[in-house]
Amino acid sequence: MSTSATADVDWDRVDLAQERAAIERFQAYDQKMQDVGWTLLRGNAGFCDRVIPSVGLQLQDLASYGGPIVGRAALGMERDFAVQTAARGSPAALSERFATNREIVRLGSIDPNGWEAEERLDPERLTRAHDHIDATLVEDGTISIAFADGESVDLDPVEVCATRFVLVSNSNTARGGRDRVFFGINFPGFAYDEDVFAAAVAHELAHNLLNHSDWLDRNRRSQRNVRRTEREADRLMPWLLANAGYDPSAAQQFMETWGPRHDGGLLRNRSHEGWDERVEHIAAEIPLVRALMQSDGAADWSLHFRREVDPRQGM
């Protein structure tokens, strides 16, 4: 970091221990989300329309921080790019090389630290780095990643459903959208047991896997149409959970836990049915899922799930 940039910081007003604690909290929530997300993506890869090779690695870029200089000081980092998370069970995690905050100097043939960036709150480089990893895995079938301490590791990917999970600061909402799922760090479901939280993640992921955004773009985002897509996402939750190794009844438990507390807010508006109705729709799917798991060892929703919207309508 430059001397002039460092001089712009009033270090007497900076509590580095507090800054590090805030970063570590964000990383812990991101780890939980990435662990659950990876499990769902990997477990359902056989039934998704679009799959991609992935190593389960989530990076951080200090340029995306509100105070990159303070962030470097709090984490003891010299560069901007480092490990954020390695999703549990992923090739990155299984390699045991991707400790949080370990600095990275090369992704394939590129050092992302050399890319231009704004002084703060610049998310573009981080997106570009993840795009580069994805493209390298598609083109080469593997990727070599080098660390600042001189070590490097080669990772071979596995197939997952094509979605990324993004944790958002200062938000308590969750939403899916084509190839992204966004969760606010203040989303109450983070406090739930993992399988129940996984149900919330499965709901947002279901919107992506069922191509709801494209369907609504073609057929109008009317109250009736949005309700149909929300009901489909609810009903798919236990299918996604079961294939990922979670108890499918956690979908019902999530709605029974969440609904009474939030029926007047996020989940109770004109685009959603009441929580008790949503529980009934979810509960009706669970016996079907259990029967398929027992007979086939998987709940193939691409074949057996009853759609409420025609995915080709409007094309």
Short mmCIF file of C-alpha atoms in Angstrom, two decimals, residues 85-281:
data_model
loop_
_atom_site.label_atom_id
_atom_site.label_comp_id
_atom_site.label_asym_id
_atom_site.label_seq_id
_atom_site.Cartn_x
_atom_site.Cartn_y
_atom_site.Cartn_z
CA THR A 85 -14.19 -19.83 1.85
CA ALA A 86 -13.68 -23.33 0.57
CA ALA A 87 -17.08 -25.05 0.59
CA ARG A 88 -17.24 -28.16 2.73
CA GLY A 89 -16.73 -31.31 0.65
CA SER A 90 -15.52 -29.39 -2.41
CA PRO A 91 -12.19 -30.04 -4.17
CA ALA A 92 -10.81 -26.83 -2.65
CA ALA A 93 -11.74 -27.90 0.89
CA LEU A 94 -10.57 -31.48 0.42
CA SER A 95 -7.13 -30.23 -0.66
CA GLU A 96 -6.73 -28.65 2.82
CA ARG A 97 -4.77 -25.79 1.25
CA PHE A 98 -7.38 -23.02 1.25
CA ALA A 99 -7.36 -21.51 4.72
CA THR A 100 -9.39 -18.33 5.06
CA ASN A 101 -7.35 -15.17 4.34
CA ARG A 102 -4.50 -17.05 2.70
CA GLU A 103 -3.22 -14.65 0.04
CA ILE A 104 -3.42 -15.66 -3.62
CA VAL A 105 -1.04 -14.45 -6.32
CA ARG A 106 -2.09 -16.54 -9.32
CA LEU A 107 -5.25 -18.05 -10.74
CA GLY A 108 -4.13 -20.19 -13.65
CA SER A 109 -1.80 -17.87 -15.55
CA ILE A 110 -3.14 -14.59 -14.12
CA ASP A 111 -2.38 -12.59 -10.99
CA PRO A 112 -5.69 -10.82 -10.24
CA ASN A 113 -3.95 -8.40 -7.87
CA GLY A 114 -2.64 -6.60 -10.96
CA TRP A 115 -6.06 -5.76 -12.32
CA GLU A 116 -7.17 -2.13 -12.08
CA ALA A 117 -9.72 -1.35 -9.39
CA GLU A 118 -11.48 1.58 -7.78
CA GLU A 119 -10.19 2.72 -4.41
CA ARG A 120 -13.07 1.10 -2.49
CA LEU A 121 -16.39 -0.75 -2.86
CA ASP A 122 -15.42 -2.18 -6.24
CA PRO A 123 -17.02 -5.63 -6.77
CA GLU A 124 -16.03 -5.96 -10.42
CA ARG A 125 -12.61 -7.56 -9.93
CA LEU A 126 -14.03 -10.23 -7.63
CA THR A 127 -16.68 -11.14 -10.18
CA ARG A 128 -14.02 -11.15 -12.89
CA ALA A 129 -11.82 -13.49 -10.82
CA HIS A 130 -14.63 -15.99 -10.28
CA ASP A 131 -15.54 -15.78 -13.98
CA HIS A 132 -11.89 -16.47 -14.83
CA ILE A 133 -11.83 -19.56 -12.59
CA ASP A 134 -15.00 -20.87 -14.21
CA ALA A 135 -13.69 -20.25 -17.73
CA THR A 136 -10.35 -21.92 -16.96
CA LEU A 137 -12.08 -24.99 -15.57
CA VAL A 138 -14.23 -25.25 -18.69
CA GLU A 139 -11.30 -24.78 -21.07
CA ASP A 140 -8.57 -26.75 -19.27
CA GLY A 141 -10.46 -29.12 -16.99
CA THR A 142 -8.25 -28.05 -14.08
CA ILE A 143 -6.76 -24.94 -12.51
CA SER A 144 -3.47 -24.17 -10.76
CA ILE A 145 -3.64 -21.66 -7.91
CA ALA A 146 -0.55 -20.12 -6.33
CA PHE A 147 -0.25 -18.55 -2.88
CA ALA A 148 1.89 -15.66 -1.69
CA ASP A 149 4.03 -18.02 0.38
CA GLY A 150 5.24 -19.79 -2.77
CA GLU A 151 3.08 -22.90 -2.60
CA SER A 152 0.72 -23.82 -5.43
CA VAL A 153 -1.99 -26.44 -5.83
CA ASP A 154 -3.74 -27.97 -8.84
CA LEU A 155 -7.47 -28.55 -8.49
CA ASP A 156 -9.71 -30.77 -10.60
CA PRO A 157 -13.38 -29.78 -10.59
CA VAL A 158 -16.63 -31.67 -10.23
CA GLU A 159 -19.97 -30.82 -11.80
CA VAL A 160 -22.51 -28.71 -9.93
CA CYS A 161 -25.68 -26.85 -10.85
CA ALA A 162 -24.82 -23.46 -12.33
CA THR A 163 -25.45 -20.99 -9.50
CA ARG A 164 -23.26 -18.80 -7.28
CA PHE A 165 -24.13 -17.75 -3.74
CA VAL A 166 -23.50 -14.15 -2.70
CA LEU A 167 -23.63 -12.79 0.85
CA VAL A 168 -24.83 -9.19 1.10
CA SER A 169 -24.03 -6.71 3.88
CA ASN A 170 -26.74 -4.69 5.64
CA SER A 171 -29.63 -6.81 4.36
CA ASN A 172 -32.09 -9.29 5.87
CA THR A 173 -33.62 -10.57 2.64
CA ALA A 174 -32.96 -13.49 0.31
CA ARG A 175 -33.62 -13.84 -3.39
CA GLY A 176 -32.72 -15.97 -6.37
CA GLY A 177 -32.06 -14.66 -9.86
CA ARG A 178 -30.95 -16.73 -12.85
CA ASP A 179 -27.42 -17.83 -11.89
CA ARG A 180 -27.11 -16.09 -8.50
CA VAL A 181 -28.64 -16.53 -5.06
CA PHE A 182 -28.31 -13.59 -2.66
CA PHE A 183 -28.63 -13.76 1.12
CA GLY A 184 -28.42 -10.78 3.45
CA ILE A 185 -26.15 -11.30 6.44
CA ASN A 186 -29.07 -10.35 8.71
CA PHE A 187 -31.37 -13.01 7.27
CA PRO A 188 -32.85 -14.70 10.38
CA GLY A 189 -32.47 -18.20 8.92
CA PHE A 190 -28.73 -18.11 9.58
CA ALA A 191 -29.57 -18.81 13.23
CA TYR A 192 -31.47 -22.00 12.38
CA ASP A 193 -30.04 -25.52 12.38
CA GLU A 194 -28.23 -26.28 9.14
CA ASP A 195 -30.90 -28.47 7.55
CA VAL A 196 -33.59 -25.86 8.26
CA PHE A 197 -31.41 -23.05 6.92
CA ALA A 198 -30.71 -25.27 3.91
CA ALA A 199 -34.44 -25.27 3.19
CA ALA A 200 -34.38 -21.48 2.86
CA VAL A 201 -31.41 -21.73 0.52
CA ALA A 202 -33.21 -24.46 -1.44
CA HIS A 203 -36.22 -22.19 -1.96
CA GLU A 204 -34.13 -19.43 -3.56
CA LEU A 205 -32.10 -21.95 -5.54
CA ALA A 206 -35.33 -23.50 -6.83
CA HIS A 207 -36.20 -20.23 -8.55
CA ASN A 208 -32.97 -20.49 -10.53
CA LEU A 209 -33.21 -24.18 -11.34
CA LEU A 210 -36.79 -23.79 -12.56
CA ASN A 211 -35.85 -20.72 -14.66
CA HIS A 212 -38.49 -18.55 -13.01
CA SER A 213 -36.87 -15.21 -13.84
CA ASP A 214 -36.87 -15.95 -17.58
CA TRP A 215 -40.42 -17.30 -17.43
CA LEU A 216 -41.70 -14.20 -15.62
CA ASP A 217 -39.90 -11.93 -18.07
CA ARG A 218 -41.75 -13.61 -20.92
CA ASN A 219 -45.14 -13.91 -19.26
CA ARG A 220 -45.46 -10.79 -17.07
CA ARG A 221 -44.77 -10.46 -13.37
CA SER A 222 -48.42 -10.40 -12.44
CA GLN A 223 -49.51 -11.32 -8.91
CA ARG A 224 -50.92 -14.60 -10.21
CA ASN A 225 -47.75 -15.54 -12.08
CA VAL A 226 -45.42 -14.65 -9.22
CA ARG A 227 -47.54 -16.70 -6.82
CA ARG A 228 -47.30 -19.68 -9.13
CA THR A 229 -43.51 -19.47 -9.22
CA GLU A 230 -43.31 -19.01 -5.44
CA ARG A 231 -45.47 -22.08 -4.91
CA GLU A 232 -43.26 -24.09 -7.27
CA ALA A 233 -40.14 -23.01 -5.39
CA ASP A 234 -41.76 -24.02 -2.09
CA ARG A 235 -42.74 -27.42 -3.45
CA LEU A 236 -39.28 -28.13 -4.88
CA MET A 237 -37.55 -27.48 -1.54
CA PRO A 238 -37.87 -31.04 -0.14
CA TRP A 239 -36.67 -32.55 -3.44
CA LEU A 240 -33.49 -30.47 -3.42
CA LEU A 241 -32.88 -31.16 0.26
CA ALA A 242 -33.25 -34.93 -0.09
CA ASN A 243 -30.80 -35.15 -2.98
CA ALA A 244 -28.27 -33.18 -0.93
CA GLY A 245 -28.54 -35.54 2.03
CA TYR A 246 -30.76 -33.33 4.18
CA ASP A 247 -34.07 -34.42 5.69
CA PRO A 248 -36.79 -33.29 3.24
CA SER A 249 -39.10 -32.52 6.16
CA ALA A 250 -36.74 -29.63 7.04
CA ALA A 251 -38.55 -27.69 4.29
CA GLN A 252 -41.80 -27.93 6.23
CA GLN A 253 -39.99 -27.16 9.48
CA PHE A 254 -38.50 -24.03 7.97
CA MET A 255 -41.88 -22.69 6.90
CA GLU A 256 -43.46 -23.57 10.24
CA THR A 257 -40.62 -21.77 12.03
CA TRP A 258 -40.32 -18.81 9.72
CA GLY A 259 -43.93 -18.25 8.80
CA PRO A 260 -45.60 -17.33 12.10
CA ARG A 261 -42.84 -14.79 12.83
CA HIS A 262 -42.65 -13.21 9.39
CA ASP A 263 -46.09 -13.71 7.85
CA GLY A 264 -46.70 -9.98 7.96
CA GLY A 265 -43.42 -9.14 6.24
CA LEU A 266 -41.21 -10.82 3.71
CA LEU A 267 -43.33 -13.93 3.18
CA ARG A 268 -46.80 -12.40 3.50
CA ASN A 269 -47.49 -10.07 0.65
CA ARG A 270 -49.58 -10.23 -2.46
CA SER A 271 -47.00 -12.29 -4.30
CA HIS A 272 -47.05 -15.05 -1.65
CA GLU A 273 -49.70 -17.21 -0.08
CA GLY A 274 -50.06 -17.41 3.69
CA TRP A 275 -47.46 -19.45 5.54
CA ASP A 276 -50.00 -22.11 6.54
CA GLU A 277 -50.99 -22.64 2.91
CA ARG A 278 -47.34 -22.85 1.97
CA VAL A 279 -46.78 -25.53 4.62
CA GLU A 280 -49.56 -27.62 3.08
CA HIS A 281 -48.00 -27.42 -0.40
#
